[in-house]
C-alpha positions as YAML, in Angstrom:
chain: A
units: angstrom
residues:
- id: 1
  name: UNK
  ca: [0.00, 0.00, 0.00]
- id: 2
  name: UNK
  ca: [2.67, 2.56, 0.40]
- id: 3
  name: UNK
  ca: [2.74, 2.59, -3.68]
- id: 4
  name: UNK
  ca: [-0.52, 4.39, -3.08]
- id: 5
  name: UNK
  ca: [0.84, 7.16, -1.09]
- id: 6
  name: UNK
  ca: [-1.81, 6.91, 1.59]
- id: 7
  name: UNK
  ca: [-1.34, 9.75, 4.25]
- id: 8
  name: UNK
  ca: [-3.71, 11.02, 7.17]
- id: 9
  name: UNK
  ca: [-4.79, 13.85, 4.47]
- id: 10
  name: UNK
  ca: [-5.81, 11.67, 1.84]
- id: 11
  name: UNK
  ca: [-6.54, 8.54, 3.24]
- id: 12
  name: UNK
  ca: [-10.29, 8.49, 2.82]
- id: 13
  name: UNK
  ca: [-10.17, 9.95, -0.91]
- id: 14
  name: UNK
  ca: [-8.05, 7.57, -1.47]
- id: 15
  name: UNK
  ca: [-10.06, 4.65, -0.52]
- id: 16
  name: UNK
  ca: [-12.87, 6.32, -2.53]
- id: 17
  name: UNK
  ca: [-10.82, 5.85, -5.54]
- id: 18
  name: UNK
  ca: [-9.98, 2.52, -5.03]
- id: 19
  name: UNK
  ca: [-13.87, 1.67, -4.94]
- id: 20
  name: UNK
  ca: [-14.49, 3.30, -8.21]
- id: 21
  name: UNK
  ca: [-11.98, 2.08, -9.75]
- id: 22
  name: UNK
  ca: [-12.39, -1.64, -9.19]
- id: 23
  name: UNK
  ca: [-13.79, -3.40, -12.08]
- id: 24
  name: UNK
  ca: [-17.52, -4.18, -11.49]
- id: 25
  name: UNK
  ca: [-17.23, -7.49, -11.30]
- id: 26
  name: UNK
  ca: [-14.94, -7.88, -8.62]
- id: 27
  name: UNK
  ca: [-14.75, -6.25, -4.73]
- id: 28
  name: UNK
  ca: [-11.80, -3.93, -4.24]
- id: 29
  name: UNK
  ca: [-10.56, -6.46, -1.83]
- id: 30
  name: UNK
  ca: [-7.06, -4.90, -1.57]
- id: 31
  name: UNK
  ca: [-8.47, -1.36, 0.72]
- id: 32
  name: UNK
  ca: [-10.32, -3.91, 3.07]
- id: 33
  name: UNK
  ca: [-7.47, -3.83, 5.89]
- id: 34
  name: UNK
  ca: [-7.84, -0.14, 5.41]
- id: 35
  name: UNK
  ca: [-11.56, 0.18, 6.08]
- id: 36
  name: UNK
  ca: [-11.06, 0.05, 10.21]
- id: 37
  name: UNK
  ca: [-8.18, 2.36, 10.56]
- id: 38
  name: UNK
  ca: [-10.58, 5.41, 8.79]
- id: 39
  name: UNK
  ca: [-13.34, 4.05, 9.93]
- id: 40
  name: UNK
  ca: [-14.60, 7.50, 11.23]
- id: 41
  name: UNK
  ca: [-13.86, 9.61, 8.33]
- id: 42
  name: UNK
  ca: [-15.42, 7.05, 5.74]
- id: 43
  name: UNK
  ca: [-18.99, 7.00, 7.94]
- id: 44
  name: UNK
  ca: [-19.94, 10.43, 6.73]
- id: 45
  name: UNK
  ca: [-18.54, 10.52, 3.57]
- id: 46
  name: UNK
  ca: [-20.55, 6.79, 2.80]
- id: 47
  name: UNK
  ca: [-23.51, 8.48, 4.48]
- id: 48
  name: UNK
  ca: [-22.89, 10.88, 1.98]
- id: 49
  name: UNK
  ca: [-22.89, 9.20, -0.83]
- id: 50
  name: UNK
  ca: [-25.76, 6.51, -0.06]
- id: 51
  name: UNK
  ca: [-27.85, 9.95, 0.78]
- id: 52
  name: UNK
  ca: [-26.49, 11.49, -2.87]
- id: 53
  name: UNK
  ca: [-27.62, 8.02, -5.04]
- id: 54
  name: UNK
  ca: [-30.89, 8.42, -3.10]
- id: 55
  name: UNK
  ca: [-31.83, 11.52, -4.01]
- id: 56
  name: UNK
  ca: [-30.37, 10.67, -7.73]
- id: 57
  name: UNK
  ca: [-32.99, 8.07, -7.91]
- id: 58
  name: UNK
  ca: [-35.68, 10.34, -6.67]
- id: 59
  name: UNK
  ca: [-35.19, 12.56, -9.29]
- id: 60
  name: UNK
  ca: [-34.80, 9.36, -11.80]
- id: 61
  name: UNK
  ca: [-31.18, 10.47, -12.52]
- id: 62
  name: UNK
  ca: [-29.26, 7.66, -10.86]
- id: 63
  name: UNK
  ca: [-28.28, 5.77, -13.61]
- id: 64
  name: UNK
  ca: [-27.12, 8.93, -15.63]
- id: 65
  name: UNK
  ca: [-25.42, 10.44, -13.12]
- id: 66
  name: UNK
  ca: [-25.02, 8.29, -10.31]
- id: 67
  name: UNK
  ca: [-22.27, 5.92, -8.97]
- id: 68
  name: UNK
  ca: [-23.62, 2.20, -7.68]
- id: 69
  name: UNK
  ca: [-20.05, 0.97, -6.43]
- id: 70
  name: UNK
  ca: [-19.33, 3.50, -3.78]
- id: 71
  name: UNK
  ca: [-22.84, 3.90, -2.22]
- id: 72
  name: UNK
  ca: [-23.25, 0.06, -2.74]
- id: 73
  name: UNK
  ca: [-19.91, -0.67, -1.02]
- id: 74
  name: UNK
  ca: [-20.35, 1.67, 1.71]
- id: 75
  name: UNK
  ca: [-23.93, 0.34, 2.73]
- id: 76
  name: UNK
  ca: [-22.48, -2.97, 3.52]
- id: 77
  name: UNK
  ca: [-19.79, -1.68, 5.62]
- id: 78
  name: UNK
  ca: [-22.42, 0.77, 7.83]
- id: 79
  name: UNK
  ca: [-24.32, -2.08, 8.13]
- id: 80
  name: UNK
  ca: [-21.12, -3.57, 9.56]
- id: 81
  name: UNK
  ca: [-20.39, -0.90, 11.37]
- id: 82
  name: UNK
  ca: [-23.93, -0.20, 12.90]
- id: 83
  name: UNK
  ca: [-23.46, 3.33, 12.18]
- id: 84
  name: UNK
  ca: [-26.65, 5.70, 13.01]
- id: 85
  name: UNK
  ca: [-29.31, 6.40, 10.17]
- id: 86
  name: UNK
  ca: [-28.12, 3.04, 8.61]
- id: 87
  name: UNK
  ca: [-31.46, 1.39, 8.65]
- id: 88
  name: UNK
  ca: [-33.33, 4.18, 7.70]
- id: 89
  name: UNK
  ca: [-30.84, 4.47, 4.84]
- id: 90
  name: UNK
  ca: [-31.31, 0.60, 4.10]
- id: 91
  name: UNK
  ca: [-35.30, 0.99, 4.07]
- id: 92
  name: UNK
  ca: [-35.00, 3.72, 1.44]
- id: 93
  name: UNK
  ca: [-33.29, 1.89, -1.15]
- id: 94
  name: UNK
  ca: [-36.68, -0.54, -0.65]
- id: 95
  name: UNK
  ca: [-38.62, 2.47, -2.17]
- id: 96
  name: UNK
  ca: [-36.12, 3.02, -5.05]
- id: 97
  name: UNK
  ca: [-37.41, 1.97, -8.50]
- id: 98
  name: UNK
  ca: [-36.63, -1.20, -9.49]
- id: 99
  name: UNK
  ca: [-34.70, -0.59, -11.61]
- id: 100
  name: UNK
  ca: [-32.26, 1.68, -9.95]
- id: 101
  name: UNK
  ca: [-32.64, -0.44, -6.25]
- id: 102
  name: UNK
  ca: [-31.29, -3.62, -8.88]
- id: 103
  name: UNK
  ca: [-28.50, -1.39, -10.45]
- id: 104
  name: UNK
  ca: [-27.30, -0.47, -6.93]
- id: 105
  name: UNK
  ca: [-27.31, -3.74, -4.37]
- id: 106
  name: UNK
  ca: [-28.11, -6.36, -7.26]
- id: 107
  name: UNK
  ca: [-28.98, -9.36, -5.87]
- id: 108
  name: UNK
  ca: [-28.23, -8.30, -2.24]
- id: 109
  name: UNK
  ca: [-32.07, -7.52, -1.69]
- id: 110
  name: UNK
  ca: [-32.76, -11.09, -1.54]
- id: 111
  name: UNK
  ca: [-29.25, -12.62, -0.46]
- id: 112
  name: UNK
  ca: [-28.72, -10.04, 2.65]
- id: 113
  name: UNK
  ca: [-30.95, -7.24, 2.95]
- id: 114
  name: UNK
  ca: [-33.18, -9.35, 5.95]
- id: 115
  name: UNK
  ca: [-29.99, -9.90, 7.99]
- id: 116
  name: UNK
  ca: [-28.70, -5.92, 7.20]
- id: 117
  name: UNK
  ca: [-31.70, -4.68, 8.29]
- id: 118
  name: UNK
  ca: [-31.82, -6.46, 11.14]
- id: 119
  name: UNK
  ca: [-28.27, -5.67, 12.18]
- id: 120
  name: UNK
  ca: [-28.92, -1.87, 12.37]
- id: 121
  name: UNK
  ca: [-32.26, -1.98, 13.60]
- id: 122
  name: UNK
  ca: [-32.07, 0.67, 16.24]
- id: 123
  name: UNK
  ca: [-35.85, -0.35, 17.93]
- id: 124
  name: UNK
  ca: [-38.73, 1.84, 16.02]
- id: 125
  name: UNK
  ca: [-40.62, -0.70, 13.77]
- id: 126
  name: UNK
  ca: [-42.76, 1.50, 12.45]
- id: 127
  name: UNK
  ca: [-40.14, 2.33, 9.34]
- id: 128
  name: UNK
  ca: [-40.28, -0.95, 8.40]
- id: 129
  name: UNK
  ca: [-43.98, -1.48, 8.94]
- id: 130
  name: UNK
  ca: [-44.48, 1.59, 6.35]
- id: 131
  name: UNK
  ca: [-42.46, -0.17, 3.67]
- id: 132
  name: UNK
  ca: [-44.14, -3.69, 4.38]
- id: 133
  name: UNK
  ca: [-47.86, -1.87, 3.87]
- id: 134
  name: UNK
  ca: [-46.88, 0.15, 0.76]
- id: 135
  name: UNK
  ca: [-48.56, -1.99, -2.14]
- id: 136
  name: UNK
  ca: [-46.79, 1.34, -4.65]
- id: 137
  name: UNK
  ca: [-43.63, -1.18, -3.87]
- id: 138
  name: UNK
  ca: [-41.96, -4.58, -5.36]
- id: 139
  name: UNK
  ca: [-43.21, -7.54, -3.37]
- id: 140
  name: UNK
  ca: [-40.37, -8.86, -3.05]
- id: 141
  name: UNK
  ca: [-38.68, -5.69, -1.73]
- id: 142
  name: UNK
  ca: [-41.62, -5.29, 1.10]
- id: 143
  name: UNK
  ca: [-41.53, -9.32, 2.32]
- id: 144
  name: UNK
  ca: [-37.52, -8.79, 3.13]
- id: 145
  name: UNK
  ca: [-38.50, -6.54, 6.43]
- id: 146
  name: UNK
  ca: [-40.57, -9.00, 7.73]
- id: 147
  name: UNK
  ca: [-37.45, -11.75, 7.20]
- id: 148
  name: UNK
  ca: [-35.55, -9.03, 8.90]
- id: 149
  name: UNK
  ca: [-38.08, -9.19, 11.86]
- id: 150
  name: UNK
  ca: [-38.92, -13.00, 12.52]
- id: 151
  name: UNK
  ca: [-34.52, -12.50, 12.85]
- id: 152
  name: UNK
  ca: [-34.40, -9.38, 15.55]
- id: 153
  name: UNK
  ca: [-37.12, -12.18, 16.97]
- id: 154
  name: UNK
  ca: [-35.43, -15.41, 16.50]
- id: 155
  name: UNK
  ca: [-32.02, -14.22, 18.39]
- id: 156
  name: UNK
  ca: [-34.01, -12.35, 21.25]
- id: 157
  name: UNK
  ca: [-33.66, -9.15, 19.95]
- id: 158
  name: UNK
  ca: [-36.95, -8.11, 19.65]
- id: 159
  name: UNK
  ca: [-39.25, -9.58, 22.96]
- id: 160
  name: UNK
  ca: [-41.45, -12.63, 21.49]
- id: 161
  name: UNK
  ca: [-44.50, -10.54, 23.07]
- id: 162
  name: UNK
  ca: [-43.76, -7.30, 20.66]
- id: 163
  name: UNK
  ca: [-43.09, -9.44, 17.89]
- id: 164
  name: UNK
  ca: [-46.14, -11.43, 17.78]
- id: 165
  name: UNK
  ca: [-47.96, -8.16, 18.42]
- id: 166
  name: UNK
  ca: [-46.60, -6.82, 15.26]
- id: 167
  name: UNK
  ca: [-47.19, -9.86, 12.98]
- id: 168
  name: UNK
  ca: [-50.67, -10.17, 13.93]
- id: 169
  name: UNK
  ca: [-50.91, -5.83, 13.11]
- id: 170
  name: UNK
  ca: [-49.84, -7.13, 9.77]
- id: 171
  name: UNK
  ca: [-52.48, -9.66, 9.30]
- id: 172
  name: UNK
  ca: [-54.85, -7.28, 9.72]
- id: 173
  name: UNK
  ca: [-53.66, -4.02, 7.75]
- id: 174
  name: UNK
  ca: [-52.14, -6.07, 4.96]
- id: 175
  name: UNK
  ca: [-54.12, -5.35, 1.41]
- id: 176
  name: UNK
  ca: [-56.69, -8.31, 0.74]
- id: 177
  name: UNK
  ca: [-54.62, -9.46, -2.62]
- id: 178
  name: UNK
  ca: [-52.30, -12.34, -2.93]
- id: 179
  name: UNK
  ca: [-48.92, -11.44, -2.77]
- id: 180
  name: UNK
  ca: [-45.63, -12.71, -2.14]
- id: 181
  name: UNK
  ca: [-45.21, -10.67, 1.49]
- id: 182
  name: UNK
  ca: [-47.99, -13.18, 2.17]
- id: 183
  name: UNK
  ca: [-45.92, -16.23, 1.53]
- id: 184
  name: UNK
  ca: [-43.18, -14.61, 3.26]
- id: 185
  name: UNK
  ca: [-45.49, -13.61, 6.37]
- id: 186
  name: UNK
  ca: [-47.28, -17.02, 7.47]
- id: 187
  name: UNK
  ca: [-43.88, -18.47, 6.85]
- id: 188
  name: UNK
  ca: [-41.95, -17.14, 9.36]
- id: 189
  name: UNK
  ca: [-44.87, -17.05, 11.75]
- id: 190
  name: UNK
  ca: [-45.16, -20.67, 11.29]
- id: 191
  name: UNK
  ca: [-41.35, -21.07, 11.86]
- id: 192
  name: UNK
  ca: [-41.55, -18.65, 15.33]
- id: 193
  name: UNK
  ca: [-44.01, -21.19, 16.48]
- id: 194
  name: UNK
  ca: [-46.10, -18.39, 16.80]
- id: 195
  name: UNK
  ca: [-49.25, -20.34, 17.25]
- id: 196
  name: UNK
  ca: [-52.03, -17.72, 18.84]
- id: 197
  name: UNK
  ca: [-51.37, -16.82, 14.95]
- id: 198
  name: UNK
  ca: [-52.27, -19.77, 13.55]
- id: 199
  name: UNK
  ca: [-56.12, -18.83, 13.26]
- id: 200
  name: UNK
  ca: [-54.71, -15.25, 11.10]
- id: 201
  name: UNK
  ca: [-52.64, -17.87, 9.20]
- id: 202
  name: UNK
  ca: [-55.89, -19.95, 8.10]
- id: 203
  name: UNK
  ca: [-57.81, -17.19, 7.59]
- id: 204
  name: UNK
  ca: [-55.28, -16.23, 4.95]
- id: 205
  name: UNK
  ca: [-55.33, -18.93, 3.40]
- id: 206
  name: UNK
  ca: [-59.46, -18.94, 3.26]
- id: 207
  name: UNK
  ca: [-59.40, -15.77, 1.52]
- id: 208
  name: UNK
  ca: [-56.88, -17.19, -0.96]
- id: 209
  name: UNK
  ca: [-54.26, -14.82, 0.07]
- id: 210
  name: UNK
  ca: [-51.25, -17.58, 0.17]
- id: 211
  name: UNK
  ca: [-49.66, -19.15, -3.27]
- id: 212
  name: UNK
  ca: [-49.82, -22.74, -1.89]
- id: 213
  name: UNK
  ca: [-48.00, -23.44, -5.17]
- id: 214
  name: UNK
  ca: [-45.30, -21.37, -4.51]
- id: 215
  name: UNK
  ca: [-44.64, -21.70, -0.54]
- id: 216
  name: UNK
  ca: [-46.37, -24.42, 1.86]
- id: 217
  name: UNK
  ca: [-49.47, -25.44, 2.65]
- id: 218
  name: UNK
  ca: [-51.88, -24.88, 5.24]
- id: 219
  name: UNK
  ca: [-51.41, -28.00, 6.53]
- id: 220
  name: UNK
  ca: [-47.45, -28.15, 5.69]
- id: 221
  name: UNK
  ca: [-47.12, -25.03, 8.39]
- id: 222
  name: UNK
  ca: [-49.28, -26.47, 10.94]
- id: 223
  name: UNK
  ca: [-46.73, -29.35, 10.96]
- id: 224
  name: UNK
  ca: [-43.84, -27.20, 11.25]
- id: 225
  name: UNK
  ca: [-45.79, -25.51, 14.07]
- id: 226
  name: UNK
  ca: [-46.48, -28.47, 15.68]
- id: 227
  name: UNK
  ca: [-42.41, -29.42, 15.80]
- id: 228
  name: UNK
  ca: [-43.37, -31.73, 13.09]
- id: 229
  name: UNK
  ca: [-41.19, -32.34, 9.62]
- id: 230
  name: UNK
  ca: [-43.74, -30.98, 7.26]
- id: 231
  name: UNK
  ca: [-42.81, -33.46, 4.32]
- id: 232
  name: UNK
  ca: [-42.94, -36.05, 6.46]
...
């Protein structure tokens, strides 16, 4: 690294470079020992730039005149670094376009949005509630919070009590329309054992709200439930 001339003045800028530099198909693996040491400095300036590509999309100009690598990079390591306004930050790219939120974090949304999200989560759910109830969004893009959730739930971080609380709020405010954040919700109800649900759970599947040919059954998530191996 000393090639690269990397001083206390320039460090950061310098480590911007790097990321825009690297050829898209590859991580600029070689600043990664770097990332801790200016830590500090790179928090605002990837705050920055997340906040920048945002507001780029907003005004549909991201793909013109926006950069994915350096907001996409530095979203990964906030998350890392549980750095304030990260979640919030992570919840907004869920309203970009498609287009643009796919140009940015790729297949990320899907792969490890849930566990980002629930990494920063600094304790309001309402954020992510908003996102889950707004049908103007991808399906896809509105089941990952609740994945993120029936996490902060499985490792204790949100209190069973809440949790359940907030599922069942879900049952009853989500629109009456099959849709993937279905699938996704009686899922990981079923998987919480989250059984003062499971009446919600067949109502939703009366109403034909549940793709029992894309996800499980009724009866497949009263097995798993029950303890039971549901293809058993």
């Amino acid at each position: 690294m000393s090639e690269l001339q990397i001083s206390k003045e320039n460090g950061p800028a310098v480590i911007l470079a790097l990321i825009r530099a690297a050829p898209e198909d590859e991580a600029p693996l070689m600043i990664l020992d770097l990332m801790e040491d200016w830590r500090d400095e790179l928090i605002p300036l990837f705050q920055s730039e997340t906040d920048r590509a945002l507001e780029l999309s907003r005004n549909g100009e991201l793909q013109e005149n926006g950069d994915w690598k350096v907001p996409g990079f530095g979203l990964a390591f906030l998350s890392e670094w549980k750095a304030p306004g990260t979640h919030q930050r992570l919840l907004e790219v869920h309203k970009m376009n498609d287009a643009d939120r796919d140009w940015l974090i790729a297949d990320s949304l899907t792969e490890d949005w849930p566990q980002l999200l629930a990494a920063t989560f600094e304790g309001d759910l309402q954020p992510i509630t908003q996102v889950v109830l707004d049908q103007s969004l991808d399906e896809f893009a509105r089941a990952m919070p609740v994945e993120a959730v029936a996490a902060l739930t499985y490792h204790g971080t949100l209190p069973q009590e809440k949790a359940e609380s907030w599922f069942a709020s879900l049952f009853e405010q989500m629109e009456r329309e099959p849709c993937y954040v279905w699938d996704k919700l009686v899922s990981v109800v079923a998987d919480l054992r989250m059984t003062t649900l499971l009446p919600k759970i067949s109502q939703a599947f009366k109403g034909h709200l549940c793709d029992e040919d894309y996800g499980w059954s009724l009866a497949d998530l009263k097995n798993v439930m029950a303890g039971r191996n549901p293809w058993e």
